[in-house]
Coordinates of C-alpha atoms in Angstrom, one line a residue:
M1226 CA -7.5 14.4 18.4
R1227 CA -4.4 15.1 16.4
T1228 CA -4.4 13.8 12.8
S1229 CA -0.9 14.6 12.0
L1230 CA 0.6 11.4 13.2
R1231 CA 1.9 9.0 10.6
L1232 CA 2.3 5.4 11.5
L1233 CA 5.1 3.5 9.5
S1234 CA 5.4 -0.3 8.9
I1235 CA 7.9 -2.3 6.9
I1236 CA 7.5 -5.1 4.5
A1237 CA 10.4 -6.6 3.2
L1238 CA 10.6 -7.8 -0.4
L1239 CA 13.1 -10.4 -1.4
A1240 CA 13.7 -10.8 -4.8
S1241 CA 16.2 -13.3 -6.4
C1242 CA 17.0 -13.4 -10.1
T1243 CA 18.6 -16.3 -12.1
K1244 CA 19.9 -16.1 -15.6
T1245 CA 17.7 -17.7 -18.2
P1246 CA 18.8 -19.2 -21.5
D1247 CA 17.3 -16.1 -23.6
G1248 CA 19.7 -13.6 -21.9
G1249 CA 16.9 -12.5 -19.6
V1250 CA 17.0 -12.7 -15.7
A1251 CA 13.9 -14.1 -14.0
F1252 CA 12.7 -12.3 -10.9
Y1253 CA 11.1 -14.4 -7.9
I1254 CA 9.6 -12.3 -5.2
S1255 CA 8.7 -13.3 -1.7
P1256 CA 7.1 -10.6 0.3
G1257 CA 6.5 -10.6 4.0
I1258 CA 5.6 -8.1 6.6
E1259 CA 8.3 -7.8 9.4
E1260 CA 7.7 -7.6 13.0
P1261 CA 7.0 -5.5 14.7
Y1262 CA 4.1 -4.7 12.2
T1263 CA 1.3 -2.0 12.4
R1264 CA -0.8 -2.9 9.3
S1265 CA -3.7 -2.0 11.1
V1266 CA -6.5 -3.8 9.2
V1267 CA -4.5 -7.1 8.7
E1268 CA -3.3 -9.5 11.3
G1269 CA -0.2 -11.5 10.8
S1270 CA 3.1 -11.3 9.3
S1271 CA 2.5 -11.6 5.6
F1272 CA 0.3 -10.5 2.9
R1273 CA -3.4 -12.2 2.8
L1274 CA -4.8 -14.2 -0.1
R1275 CA -6.1 -11.9 -2.9
D1276 CA -3.9 -9.0 -1.7
S1277 CA -1.9 -7.3 -4.5
Y1278 CA 0.8 -4.8 -5.1
G1279 CA 2.1 -2.9 -8.1
L1280 CA 5.7 -2.7 -9.5
F1281 CA 7.3 -0.2 -11.7
G1282 CA 10.6 -0.7 -13.6
Y1283 CA 12.8 2.3 -14.4
Y1284 CA 16.4 3.0 -15.9
S1285 CA 18.8 3.9 -13.0
E1286 CA 22.2 5.3 -12.8
D1287 CA 25.3 3.4 -11.1
S1288 CA 25.1 4.0 -7.2
V1289 CA 23.5 7.4 -7.3
P1290 CA 19.8 8.7 -6.4
M1291 CA 17.8 8.7 -9.4
T1292 CA 17.2 12.1 -11.1
E1293 CA 14.9 10.6 -13.8
F1294 CA 12.3 8.2 -13.9
V1295 CA 12.4 6.8 -17.4
P1296 CA 10.4 3.5 -17.9
Y1297 CA 12.6 0.4 -18.4
G1298 CA 11.6 -1.8 -21.3
Y1299 CA 13.0 -3.5 -24.3
G1300 CA 10.9 -4.1 -27.2
H1301 CA 7.7 -2.6 -25.3
T1302 CA 8.8 0.7 -23.4
D1303 CA 5.7 0.2 -21.0
K1304 CA 6.0 -3.4 -20.5
Y1305 CA 7.3 -2.9 -17.0
N1306 CA 4.9 -0.3 -16.1
N1307 CA 2.6 -1.0 -13.3
I1308 CA 3.2 -4.8 -13.1
K1309 CA 0.4 -6.5 -11.1
A1310 CA 1.6 -9.0 -8.3
Y1311 CA -1.3 -10.9 -7.0
R1312 CA -1.6 -13.3 -4.2
R1313 CA -3.7 -16.2 -5.4
Q1314 CA -6.1 -18.4 -3.3
D1315 CA -3.7 -21.2 -3.2
G1316 CA -1.1 -18.7 -1.6
N1317 CA 1.2 -18.6 -4.7
W1318 CA 1.9 -15.2 -6.3
E1319 CA 1.6 -14.1 -10.0
Y1320 CA 2.5 -11.3 -12.2
T1321 CA 0.8 -9.6 -15.1
L1322 CA 2.8 -7.3 -17.2
H1323 CA 1.5 -4.2 -18.8
G1324 CA -0.6 -4.8 -21.8
S1325 CA -0.9 -8.5 -21.1
L1326 CA -4.0 -10.5 -20.1
N1327 CA -2.1 -13.8 -19.0
P1328 CA -0.4 -13.8 -15.3
V1329 CA 2.9 -15.5 -15.3
K1330 CA 4.9 -17.0 -12.2
N1331 CA 7.8 -14.6 -12.8
F1332 CA 9.0 -11.7 -15.4
F1333 CA 12.2 -11.2 -17.2
M1334 CA 14.6 -8.4 -17.3
I1335 CA 17.9 -7.6 -19.2
E1336 CA 20.8 -5.7 -18.9
P1337 CA 20.1 -1.9 -20.0
S1338 CA 21.2 -0.7 -23.3
V1339 CA 20.5 3.1 -22.7
S1340 CA 23.5 5.3 -22.6
G1341 CA 24.2 6.7 -19.1
K1342 CA 21.7 4.2 -17.6
T1343 CA 23.8 1.2 -16.1
G1344 CA 21.1 -0.6 -14.0
I1345 CA 17.3 -0.9 -13.2
A1346 CA 15.5 0.4 -10.3
I1347 CA 12.3 -1.5 -9.0
C1348 CA 9.9 0.7 -7.0
G1349 CA 6.5 -0.6 -5.6
Y1350 CA 3.3 0.7 -4.1
S1351 CA 0.4 -1.3 -2.6
P1352 CA -2.7 -2.2 -3.4
W1353 CA -2.3 -2.3 -7.1
T1354 CA -4.8 -0.3 -9.2
K1355 CA -4.8 -0.3 -13.1
E1356 CA -5.4 3.8 -12.7
A1357 CA -1.6 4.1 -11.6
R1358 CA 0.4 6.0 -14.4
S1359 CA 3.8 6.1 -12.7
I1360 CA 5.3 5.6 -9.4
R1361 CA 4.6 9.0 -8.7
E1362 CA 1.0 9.2 -9.6
I1363 CA -0.9 6.4 -7.5
P1364 CA -4.8 7.4 -7.1
F1365 CA -6.3 6.5 -3.7
S1366 CA -9.4 7.1 -1.2
V1367 CA -10.2 6.6 2.2
G1368 CA -13.5 5.5 3.8
G1369 CA -16.4 3.2 2.4
V1370 CA -16.8 -0.3 3.6
Y1371 CA -14.7 -1.1 6.2
S1372 CA -14.0 -4.6 5.3
D1373 CA -12.6 -3.3 1.9
I1374 CA -10.1 -1.0 3.6
I1375 CA -6.6 -1.7 2.6
D1376 CA -3.6 0.4 3.6
L1377 CA -1.7 2.6 0.9
M1378 CA 1.8 1.5 1.1
W1379 CA 4.9 2.5 -1.0
A1380 CA 8.3 1.3 -1.4
S1381 CA 11.2 3.4 -3.5
Q1382 CA 14.6 2.5 -4.3
N1383 CA 15.8 6.0 -5.1
T1384 CA 16.9 6.9 -1.6
D1385 CA 18.8 3.8 -0.6
S1386 CA 22.2 3.3 -2.5
D1387 CA 22.3 -0.4 -1.4
N1388 CA 19.3 -1.2 -3.3
L1389 CA 19.3 1.4 -5.8
H1390 CA 19.5 -0.7 -8.9
I1391 CA 20.2 -4.1 -10.1
I1392 CA 22.0 -5.2 -13.3
P1393 CA 20.8 -8.5 -14.2
K1394 CA 23.9 -10.2 -15.8
G1395 CA 23.3 -13.7 -14.7
T1396 CA 24.2 -14.3 -11.2
T1397 CA 21.7 -14.7 -8.3
E1398 CA 21.1 -11.3 -6.9
T1399 CA 19.0 -10.0 -4.0
I1400 CA 17.1 -6.8 -3.6
R1401 CA 15.2 -5.2 -0.7
L1402 CA 12.4 -3.2 -0.8
T1403 CA 11.0 -1.4 2.4
F1404 CA 7.2 -0.6 2.3
K1405 CA 5.9 2.1 4.6
H1406 CA 2.5 3.0 5.4
A1407 CA 1.3 6.3 4.0
L1408 CA -2.0 6.9 5.9
T1409 CA -2.8 7.9 9.5
N1410 CA -4.1 5.0 11.5
F1411 CA -6.9 6.4 13.7
R1412 CA -7.7 3.5 16.3
L1413 CA -11.2 3.4 18.3
G1414 CA -11.7 1.1 21.0
F1415 CA -15.3 -0.3 22.1
K1416 CA -16.3 -1.9 25.2
C1417 CA -19.8 -2.4 27.2
D1418 CA -19.8 -1.1 30.7
Y1419 CA -22.1 -3.9 32.0
E1420 CA -21.5 -7.5 32.1
G1421 CA -23.9 -9.5 29.7
T1422 CA -24.6 -6.6 27.3
S1423 CA -23.4 -6.4 23.6
M1424 CA -23.5 -4.2 20.8
K1425 CA -22.8 -4.2 17.1
I1426 CA -21.4 -1.3 15.3
S1427 CA -23.1 -0.2 12.1
S1428 CA -21.0 2.8 10.8
V1429 CA -18.6 5.4 12.1
K1430 CA -18.5 9.1 10.7
I1431 CA -15.7 11.4 11.0
R1432 CA -16.8 15.0 10.6
K1433 CA -15.1 18.4 10.3
A1434 CA -15.3 20.7 13.5
G1435 CA -12.9 23.3 12.7
E1436 CA -10.1 24.4 10.2
T1437 CA -8.3 21.0 10.2
E1438 CA -8.8 19.7 6.7
L1439 CA -10.4 16.3 5.9
Y1440 CA -10.0 14.4 2.6
S1441 CA -11.5 11.5 0.8
G1442 CA -8.7 10.9 -1.4
G1443 CA -6.2 12.1 -4.0
V1444 CA -3.0 11.1 -5.7
F1445 CA 0.2 9.9 -3.9
D1446 CA 3.8 10.3 -5.0
A1447 CA 5.3 7.3 -4.1
V1448 CA 9.0 8.7 -4.4
N1449 CA 8.7 11.6 -2.2
A1450 CA 5.9 10.5 0.0
M1451 CA 3.8 13.4 -0.9
Y1452 CA 0.1 14.0 -1.8
S1453 CA -1.5 15.9 -4.4
S1454 CA -4.9 16.6 -5.9
L1455 CA -6.5 16.0 -2.6
T1456 CA -10.4 16.0 -2.4
P1457 CA -11.6 17.9 0.6
V1458 CA -14.6 16.9 2.4
E1459 CA -16.9 17.7 5.3
E1460 CA -17.4 14.0 6.4
I1461 CA -16.0 10.5 5.7
V1462 CA -18.2 7.5 6.6
F1463 CA -16.7 3.9 7.4
D1464 CA -19.8 1.6 6.7
C1465 CA -19.4 -1.7 8.8
K1466 CA -21.2 -4.0 6.6
T1467 CA -21.4 -7.7 7.7
N1468 CA -19.8 -9.9 4.9
S1469 CA -19.0 -13.1 6.9
S1470 CA -20.7 -13.8 10.1
S1471 CA -23.4 -12.3 12.4
N1472 CA -20.8 -11.6 14.9
D1473 CA -18.8 -8.9 12.9
Y1474 CA -18.2 -5.7 14.5
R1475 CA -20.0 -6.8 17.8
F1476 CA -18.5 -6.1 21.2
D1477 CA -19.3 -6.7 24.9
S1478 CA -17.9 -6.3 28.3
S1479 CA -15.3 -9.0 28.1
G1480 CA -12.7 -6.7 26.3
Y1481 CA -12.2 -4.0 23.8
Y1482 CA -13.2 -4.4 20.2
Y1483 CA -11.0 -2.1 17.7
L1484 CA -11.7 -0.3 14.6
S1485 CA -8.6 1.0 12.6
L1486 CA -9.8 4.0 10.6
L1487 CA -7.0 5.2 7.9
L1488 CA -7.1 8.9 7.1
V1489 CA -4.8 11.1 4.9
P1490 CA -2.3 12.8 7.4
V1491 CA -3.0 16.5 7.6
E1492 CA -1.3 19.3 9.6
Y1493 CA -3.4 19.9 12.9
L1494 CA -4.5 23.4 13.4
N1495 CA -5.7 25.1 16.8
D1496 CA -9.6 24.5 16.4
G1497 CA -9.0 21.4 14.3
D1498 CA -10.7 18.7 16.2
Y1499 CA -12.9 16.0 14.4
I1500 CA -16.3 15.1 15.5
I1501 CA -16.7 11.1 15.7
E1502 CA -20.3 9.7 15.5
F1503 CA -21.3 6.2 15.8
T1504 CA -24.1 4.0 14.4
F1505 CA -25.0 1.0 16.5

C-alpha cells in the first residue's frame, strides 16, 4: 500500500457583500461542494448540518501574493481571527467572531486604513477549532471514532491573484475560495463471499510494518499545505461505534461496503507497508 497519494476535492465559497449604512460591508457566504467531489465521509454536494469551517481575515497588497499575514481588524485587532462558520440544524449558517459569544447571520468589514495594505484577504479551513492560532497553525488529529471523522480542508487566497483580496467600498463583490483535502483517503471495501451471510465491523487498526511513518496528528499550515509537529505512532485505531442504528457498519454478499480512513500523507519507503487489522 502506498500512502503518499493525496486526494483533492474542491469546495466553492461564494461571498457577496453589500454596503451598510455604517460604512461596513456585510458578507454573506454560501458554501457548497463542487462535482466531482471526493469528500470521503460525506455524501452529497453540500456541507452537512452542524458542519463548520474557520475564516481568517488578513491585510493584503494589491494584486500580488501575500508576503505577510497581518491580522485584519479595526478597533479589535483579533476580531477577524478564526471566525467560526456553523451550519445550524435548520440549514442556515451563522458566524461567531473572535471574542464574541453571540453568533450573527453575517459579519462586516471596512476598507483597510493600514499603510501599504490595500485590501483584505480571506483564508479558510475546515473543520473549525478554537485552538487555531492562525491560518498557518491548524491543529488536527486522525483516527478515533469513525462517525466523528471530518476531512481537514483548506482554502488560501495567497496563490490566486483573482481571489487575492477584496476592497469593500460599497458595490456587491464576489470572491471564490477553493477548498482542498489535506489528508490521504485510504478506502477499504468489505463484502461477504457467501449469500445469506453478513458481518459487522467493530474497528479497524492500522499498524506500522516498516520504515514508513504513521502519524496521529500535528499542525497544518493552510497557506503552504505543509505539516509540522507531527506525532509518530505505531498504530492508529478507527472505532466503528454504532450511533444511529443496529445496521451501522454491517455488510453482506449483495455488494461492497466501504470505509474511508483519513491519514496524514507520508513518503513511502521501501519496506514501508502497513498492516491492517479488522475486528468484527
